[in-house]
Amino acid sequence: MAAPTTEGQNTPITGLGSRSVASGCYPFASPRCGLSDTYCQCADGRFYDYNGKMGCNPPAAIVAESVTGIPGYTCT
Protein backbone atom coordinates (compact mmCIF):
# COMPACT_ATOMS: atom_id res chain seq x y z
CA MET A 1 0.00 0.00 0.00
CA ALA A 2 1.23 3.47 -0.80
CA ALA A 3 2.38 5.83 1.93
CA PRO A 4 -0.18 8.37 3.19
CA THR A 5 -0.24 11.64 1.26
CA THR A 6 0.05 15.13 2.66
CA GLU A 7 -2.69 16.45 0.36
CA GLY A 8 -4.75 18.96 2.33
CA GLN A 9 -3.00 18.21 5.63
CA ASN A 10 -4.80 14.87 6.01
CA THR A 11 -4.24 13.27 9.38
CA PRO A 12 -4.46 9.53 10.08
CA ILE A 13 -5.74 8.62 13.53
CA THR A 14 -2.62 8.12 15.66
CA GLY A 15 -2.12 4.54 16.78
CA LEU A 16 -4.98 3.15 14.73
CA GLY A 17 -3.71 4.13 11.29
CA SER A 18 -0.84 1.68 11.48
CA ARG A 19 -2.93 -1.37 12.39
CA SER A 20 -2.95 -4.19 9.90
CA VAL A 21 -6.55 -5.02 9.08
CA ALA A 22 -7.93 -7.61 6.68
CA SER A 23 -10.09 -5.04 4.86
CA GLY A 24 -7.12 -2.91 3.78
CA CYS A 25 -8.84 0.14 5.29
CA TYR A 26 -7.54 2.51 7.93
CA PRO A 27 -9.13 5.23 10.11
CA PHE A 28 -8.84 8.71 8.60
CA ALA A 29 -9.79 12.21 9.77
CA SER A 30 -8.80 15.68 8.63
CA PRO A 31 -10.03 18.32 11.10
CA ARG A 32 -7.99 21.07 9.40
CA CYS A 33 -9.94 20.38 6.21
CA GLY A 34 -13.40 20.39 7.76
CA LEU A 35 -13.73 16.66 8.55
CA SER A 36 -14.38 16.18 12.24
CA ASP A 37 -15.79 12.68 11.75
CA THR A 38 -13.63 9.60 11.24
CA TYR A 39 -13.85 7.76 7.92
CA CYS A 40 -12.15 4.66 6.56
CA GLN A 41 -9.59 5.19 3.81
CA CYS A 42 -9.24 1.97 1.84
CA ALA A 43 -6.74 0.43 -0.54
CA ASP A 44 -9.25 0.85 -3.40
CA GLY A 45 -8.89 4.64 -2.98
CA ARG A 46 -12.43 5.09 -1.72
CA PHE A 47 -13.61 6.49 1.60
CA TYR A 48 -16.23 4.71 3.68
CA ASP A 49 -18.18 5.43 6.84
CA TYR A 50 -16.39 4.32 9.99
CA ASN A 51 -17.99 1.18 11.42
CA GLY A 52 -18.81 2.02 15.06
CA LYS A 53 -18.56 -1.62 16.15
CA MET A 54 -15.57 -2.85 14.16
CA GLY A 55 -13.71 0.29 13.06
CA CYS A 56 -12.53 -0.25 9.50
CA ASN A 57 -12.62 -4.03 9.58
CA PRO A 58 -14.95 -3.99 7.68
CA PRO A 59 -15.90 -0.39 6.88
CA ALA A 60 -19.53 0.69 6.50
CA ALA A 61 -21.20 2.39 3.48
CA ILE A 62 -19.16 4.15 0.77
CA VAL A 63 -18.96 7.92 1.20
CA ALA A 64 -16.78 9.08 -1.70
CA GLU A 65 -14.46 7.97 -4.49
CA SER A 66 -11.72 10.33 -3.22
CA VAL A 67 -11.01 12.62 -0.27
CA THR A 68 -12.26 15.67 -2.17
CA GLY A 69 -15.66 14.00 -2.57
CA ILE A 70 -16.30 13.69 1.16
CA PRO A 71 -19.08 16.15 2.12
CA GLY A 72 -17.62 19.05 4.11
CA TYR A 73 -14.02 18.61 2.87
CA THR A 74 -12.63 22.13 2.44
CA CYS A 75 -8.99 21.68 1.38
CA THR A 76 -8.09 21.57 -2.30
mmCIF file of N, CA and C in Angstrom:
data_model
loop_
_atom_site.group_PDB
_atom_site.id
_atom_site.type_symbol
_atom_site.label_atom_id
_atom_site.label_comp_id
_atom_site.label_asym_id
_atom_site.label_seq_id
_atom_site.Cartn_x
_atom_site.Cartn_y
_atom_site.Cartn_z
ATOM 1 N N MET A 1 0.842 -1.168 0.000
ATOM 2 C CA MET A 1 0.000 0.000 0.000
ATOM 3 C C MET A 1 0.889 1.233 0.000
ATOM 4 N N ALA A 2 0.465 2.239 -0.705
ATOM 5 C CA ALA A 2 1.230 3.474 -0.802
ATOM 6 C C ALA A 2 1.241 4.217 0.530
ATOM 7 N N ALA A 3 2.271 5.021 0.712
ATOM 8 C CA ALA A 3 2.384 5.826 1.929
ATOM 9 C C ALA A 3 1.295 6.894 1.925
ATOM 10 N N PRO A 4 0.842 7.320 3.108
ATOM 11 C CA PRO A 4 -0.176 8.369 3.186
ATOM 12 C C PRO A 4 0.317 9.646 2.517
ATOM 13 N N THR A 5 -0.603 10.391 1.914
ATOM 14 C CA THR A 5 -0.238 11.636 1.262
ATOM 15 C C THR A 5 -0.360 12.790 2.237
ATOM 16 N N THR A 6 0.185 13.925 1.853
ATOM 17 C CA THR A 6 0.051 15.128 2.665
ATOM 18 C C THR A 6 -0.965 16.070 2.043
ATOM 19 N N GLU A 7 -1.703 15.619 1.027
ATOM 20 C CA GLU A 7 -2.694 16.450 0.359
ATOM 21 C C GLU A 7 -3.685 17.000 1.372
ATOM 22 N N GLY A 8 -3.779 18.317 1.462
ATOM 23 C CA GLY A 8 -4.750 18.959 2.335
ATOM 24 C C GLY A 8 -4.530 18.726 3.815
ATOM 25 N N GLN A 9 -3.303 18.410 4.224
ATOM 26 C CA GLN A 9 -3.002 18.207 5.633
ATOM 27 C C GLN A 9 -3.828 17.080 6.236
ATOM 28 N N ASN A 10 -4.027 16.007 5.508
ATOM 29 C CA ASN A 10 -4.801 14.871 6.007
ATOM 30 C C ASN A 10 -4.082 14.223 7.176
ATOM 31 N N THR A 11 -4.827 13.780 8.154
ATOM 32 C CA THR A 11 -4.244 13.266 9.380
ATOM 33 C C THR A 11 -4.797 11.888 9.711
ATOM 34 N N PRO A 12 -3.968 10.825 9.634
ATOM 35 C CA PRO A 12 -4.458 9.527 10.076
ATOM 36 C C PRO A 12 -4.628 9.542 11.594
ATOM 37 N N ILE A 13 -5.517 8.722 12.088
ATOM 38 C CA ILE A 13 -5.737 8.624 13.527
ATOM 39 C C ILE A 13 -4.532 7.943 14.154
ATOM 40 N N THR A 14 -3.834 8.635 15.039
ATOM 41 C CA THR A 14 -2.622 8.120 15.662
ATOM 42 C C THR A 14 -2.880 6.799 16.369
ATOM 43 N N GLY A 15 -2.009 5.831 16.134
ATOM 44 C CA GLY A 15 -2.118 4.539 16.785
ATOM 45 C C GLY A 15 -2.992 3.564 16.037
ATOM 46 N N LEU A 16 -4.091 4.038 15.465
ATOM 47 C CA LEU A 16 -4.979 3.155 14.734
ATOM 48 C C LEU A 16 -4.581 3.039 13.273
ATOM 49 N N GLY A 17 -4.040 4.101 12.704
ATOM 50 C CA GLY A 17 -3.709 4.130 11.289
ATOM 51 C C GLY A 17 -2.681 3.100 10.882
ATOM 52 N N SER A 18 -1.887 2.633 11.816
ATOM 53 C CA SER A 18 -0.838 1.678 11.476
ATOM 54 C C SER A 18 -1.259 0.228 11.694
ATOM 55 N N ARG A 19 -2.468 -0.002 12.176
ATOM 56 C CA ARG A 19 -2.927 -1.370 12.395
ATOM 57 C C ARG A 19 -3.094 -2.106 11.076
ATOM 58 N N SER A 20 -2.739 -3.357 11.072
ATOM 59 C CA SER A 20 -2.946 -4.194 9.901
ATOM 60 C C SER A 20 -4.333 -4.808 10.007
ATOM 61 N N VAL A 21 -5.200 -4.480 9.061
ATOM 62 C CA VAL A 21 -6.551 -5.024 9.077
ATOM 63 C C VAL A 21 -6.827 -5.751 7.773
ATOM 64 N N ALA A 22 -7.634 -6.775 7.834
ATOM 65 C CA ALA A 22 -7.934 -7.605 6.676
ATOM 66 C C ALA A 22 -8.606 -6.819 5.555
ATOM 67 N N SER A 23 -9.361 -5.795 5.881
ATOM 68 C CA SER A 23 -10.093 -5.037 4.865
ATOM 69 C C SER A 23 -9.193 -4.138 4.020
ATOM 70 N N GLY A 24 -7.989 -3.844 4.499
ATOM 71 C CA GLY A 24 -7.119 -2.911 3.782
ATOM 72 C C GLY A 24 -7.534 -1.466 3.985
ATOM 73 N N CYS A 25 -8.340 -1.205 4.995
ATOM 74 C CA CYS A 25 -8.836 0.139 5.287
ATOM 75 C C CYS A 25 -8.302 0.617 6.627
ATOM 76 N N TYR A 26 -8.106 1.928 6.724
ATOM 77 C CA TYR A 26 -7.537 2.515 7.929
ATOM 78 C C TYR A 26 -8.321 3.751 8.337
ATOM 79 N N PRO A 27 -8.430 4.029 9.638
ATOM 80 C CA PRO A 27 -9.129 5.232 10.109
ATOM 81 C C PRO A 27 -8.477 6.495 9.555
ATOM 82 N N PHE A 28 -9.298 7.467 9.203
ATOM 83 C CA PHE A 28 -8.844 8.707 8.600
ATOM 84 C C PHE A 28 -9.722 9.859 9.083
ATOM 85 N N ALA A 29 -9.086 10.975 9.434
ATOM 86 C CA ALA A 29 -9.794 12.210 9.767
ATOM 87 C C ALA A 29 -8.926 13.377 9.325
ATOM 88 N N SER A 30 -9.539 14.500 9.053
ATOM 89 C CA SER A 30 -8.802 15.680 8.633
ATOM 90 C C SER A 30 -9.499 16.928 9.184
ATOM 91 N N PRO A 31 -9.355 17.178 10.494
ATOM 92 C CA PRO A 31 -10.029 18.324 11.101
ATOM 93 C C PRO A 31 -9.654 19.662 10.468
ATOM 94 N N ARG A 32 -8.418 19.807 10.026
ATOM 95 C CA ARG A 32 -7.990 21.068 9.398
ATOM 96 C C ARG A 32 -8.713 21.325 8.079
ATOM 97 N N CYS A 33 -9.262 20.265 7.509
ATOM 98 C CA CYS A 33 -9.944 20.384 6.214
ATOM 99 C C CYS A 33 -11.449 20.203 6.351
ATOM 100 N N GLY A 34 -11.977 20.401 7.557
ATOM 101 C CA GLY A 34 -13.405 20.388 7.763
ATOM 102 C C GLY A 34 -14.017 19.034 8.081
ATOM 103 N N LEU A 35 -13.200 18.001 8.250
ATOM 104 C CA LEU A 35 -13.727 16.663 8.547
ATOM 105 C C LEU A 35 -13.499 16.326 10.009
ATOM 106 N N SER A 36 -14.511 16.500 10.818
ATOM 107 C CA SER A 36 -14.383 16.181 12.240
ATOM 108 C C SER A 36 -14.720 14.720 12.505
ATOM 109 N N ASP A 37 -15.454 14.094 11.596
ATOM 110 C CA ASP A 37 -15.792 12.676 11.748
ATOM 111 C C ASP A 37 -14.641 11.810 11.241
ATOM 112 N N THR A 38 -14.621 10.566 11.691
ATOM 113 C CA THR A 38 -13.634 9.598 11.235
ATOM 114 C C THR A 38 -14.242 8.784 10.099
ATOM 115 N N TYR A 39 -13.453 8.568 9.064
ATOM 116 C CA TYR A 39 -13.847 7.757 7.917
ATOM 117 C C TYR A 39 -12.838 6.626 7.782
ATOM 118 N N CYS A 40 -13.102 5.713 6.883
ATOM 119 C CA CYS A 40 -12.150 4.657 6.562
ATOM 120 C C CYS A 40 -11.587 4.930 5.175
ATOM 121 N N GLN A 41 -10.272 5.032 5.086
ATOM 122 C CA GLN A 41 -9.587 5.190 3.810
ATOM 123 C C GLN A 41 -9.103 3.805 3.416
ATOM 124 N N CYS A 42 -9.508 3.347 2.225
ATOM 125 C CA CYS A 42 -9.237 1.971 1.836
ATOM 126 C C CYS A 42 -8.276 1.866 0.656
ATOM 127 N N ALA A 43 -7.718 0.685 0.506
ATOM 128 C CA ALA A 43 -6.739 0.427 -0.545
ATOM 129 C C ALA A 43 -7.309 0.680 -1.936
ATOM 130 N N ASP A 44 -8.631 0.599 -2.093
ATOM 131 C CA ASP A 44 -9.247 0.848 -3.401
ATOM 132 C C ASP A 44 -9.347 2.338 -3.714
ATOM 133 N N GLY A 45 -8.877 3.203 -2.779
ATOM 134 C CA GLY A 45 -8.888 4.642 -2.982
ATOM 135 C C GLY A 45 -10.166 5.320 -2.523
ATOM 136 N N ARG A 46 -11.157 4.536 -2.166
ATOM 137 C CA ARG A 46 -12.431 5.091 -1.723
ATOM 138 C C ARG A 46 -12.430 5.366 -0.219
ATOM 139 N N PHE A 47 -13.401 6.176 0.192
ATOM 140 C CA PHE A 47 -13.606 6.491 1.599
ATOM 141 C C PHE A 47 -14.975 5.972 2.012
ATOM 142 N N TYR A 48 -15.012 5.333 3.175
ATOM 143 C CA TYR A 48 -16.225 4.708 3.683
ATOM 144 C C TYR A 48 -16.542 5.245 5.069
ATOM 145 N N ASP A 49 -17.810 5.095 5.468
ATOM 146 C CA ASP A 49 -18.183 5.434 6.841
ATOM 147 C C ASP A 49 -17.424 4.534 7.801
ATOM 148 N N TYR A 50 -17.059 5.080 8.938
ATOM 149 C CA TYR A 50 -16.387 4.325 9.988
ATOM 150 C C TYR A 50 -17.417 3.419 10.655
ATOM 151 N N ASN A 51 -17.106 2.162 10.798
ATOM 152 C CA ASN A 51 -17.990 1.183 11.420
ATOM 153 C C ASN A 51 -17.837 1.300 12.934
ATOM 154 N N GLY A 52 -18.874 1.788 13.620
ATOM 155 C CA GLY A 52 -18.810 2.016 15.058
ATOM 156 C C GLY A 52 -18.499 0.780 15.893
ATOM 157 N N LYS A 53 -18.810 -0.392 15.392
ATOM 158 C CA LYS A 53 -18.562 -1.625 16.145
ATOM 159 C C LYS A 53 -17.215 -2.255 15.829
ATOM 160 N N MET A 54 -16.787 -2.157 14.585
ATOM 161 C CA MET A 54 -15.570 -2.854 14.161
ATOM 162 C C MET A 54 -14.516 -1.936 13.541
ATOM 163 N N GLY A 55 -14.677 -0.631 13.656
ATOM 164 C CA GLY A 55 -13.707 0.286 13.057
ATOM 165 C C GLY A 55 -13.743 0.187 11.545
ATOM 166 N N CYS A 56 -12.617 -0.127 10.966
ATOM 167 C CA CYS A 56 -12.532 -0.249 9.505
ATOM 168 C C CYS A 56 -12.412 -1.706 9.059
ATOM 169 N N ASN A 57 -12.772 -2.616 9.914
ATOM 170 C CA ASN A 57 -12.623 -4.033 9.582
ATOM 171 C C ASN A 57 -13.931 -4.781 9.840
ATOM 172 N N PRO A 58 -14.922 -4.700 8.962
ATOM 173 C CA PRO A 58 -14.954 -3.986 7.679
ATOM 174 C C PRO A 58 -15.515 -2.574 7.853
ATOM 175 N N PRO A 59 -15.306 -1.721 6.843
ATOM 176 C CA PRO A 59 -15.899 -0.385 6.885
ATOM 177 C C PRO A 59 -17.395 -0.475 6.606
ATOM 178 N N ALA A 60 -18.093 0.637 6.768
ATOM 179 C CA ALA A 60 -19.529 0.695 6.497
ATOM 180 C C ALA A 60 -19.755 1.208 5.061
ATOM 181 N N ALA A 61 -20.803 1.932 4.818
ATOM 182 C CA ALA A 61 -21.196 2.389 3.479
ATOM 183 C C ALA A 61 -20.167 3.315 2.834
ATOM 184 N N ILE A 62 -20.073 3.268 1.507
ATOM 185 C CA ILE A 62 -19.162 4.148 0.768
ATOM 186 C C ILE A 62 -19.641 5.596 0.892
ATOM 187 N N VAL A 63 -18.672 6.497 1.071
ATOM 188 C CA VAL A 63 -18.961 7.918 1.196
ATOM 189 C C VAL A 63 -18.519 8.659 -0.059
ATOM 190 N N ALA A 64 -17.313 8.359 -0.551
ATOM 191 C CA ALA A 64 -16.778 9.085 -1.705
ATOM 192 C C ALA A 64 -15.699 8.278 -2.414
ATOM 193 N N GLU A 65 -15.497 8.614 -3.675
ATOM 194 C CA GLU A 65 -14.458 7.971 -4.487
ATOM 195 C C GLU A 65 -13.064 8.504 -4.158
ATOM 196 N N SER A 66 -12.999 9.722 -3.597
ATOM 197 C CA SER A 66 -11.717 10.333 -3.222
ATOM 198 C C SER A 66 -11.964 11.283 -2.053
ATOM 199 N N VAL A 67 -10.885 11.735 -1.436
ATOM 200 C CA VAL A 67 -11.010 12.615 -0.271
ATOM 201 C C VAL A 67 -11.769 13.897 -0.610
ATOM 202 N N THR A 68 -11.584 14.426 -1.802
ATOM 203 C CA THR A 68 -12.257 15.671 -2.169
ATOM 204 C C THR A 68 -13.761 15.493 -2.349
ATOM 205 N N GLY A 69 -14.236 14.263 -2.437
ATOM 206 C CA GLY A 69 -15.660 13.996 -2.572
ATOM 207 C C GLY A 69 -16.387 13.838 -1.255
ATOM 208 N N ILE A 70 -15.656 13.834 -0.142
ATOM 209 C CA ILE A 70 -16.302 13.694 1.165
ATOM 210 C C ILE A 70 -17.029 15.001 1.484
ATOM 211 N N PRO A 71 -18.337 14.927 1.786
ATOM 212 C CA PRO A 71 -19.075 16.152 2.124
ATOM 213 C C PRO A 71 -18.421 16.913 3.275
ATOM 214 N N GLY A 72 -18.221 18.209 3.090
ATOM 215 C CA GLY A 72 -17.616 19.045 4.114
ATOM 216 C C GLY A 72 -16.121 19.223 3.975
ATOM 217 N N TYR A 73 -15.467 18.484 3.060
ATOM 218 C CA TYR A 73 -14.024 18.607 2.874
ATOM 219 C C TYR A 73 -13.726 19.959 2.243
ATOM 220 N N THR A 74 -12.864 20.754 2.884
ATOM 221 C CA THR A 74 -12.633 22.130 2.438
ATOM 222 C C THR A 74 -11.268 22.393 1.833
ATOM 223 N N CYS A 75 -10.326 21.469 1.947
ATOM 224 C CA CYS A 75 -8.994 21.683 1.382
ATOM 225 C C CYS A 75 -8.973 21.241 -0.074
ATOM 226 N N THR A 76 -8.228 21.965 -0.893
ATOM 227 C CA THR A 76 -8.088 21.570 -2.297
ATOM 228 C C THR A 76 -6.660 21.703 -2.739
#
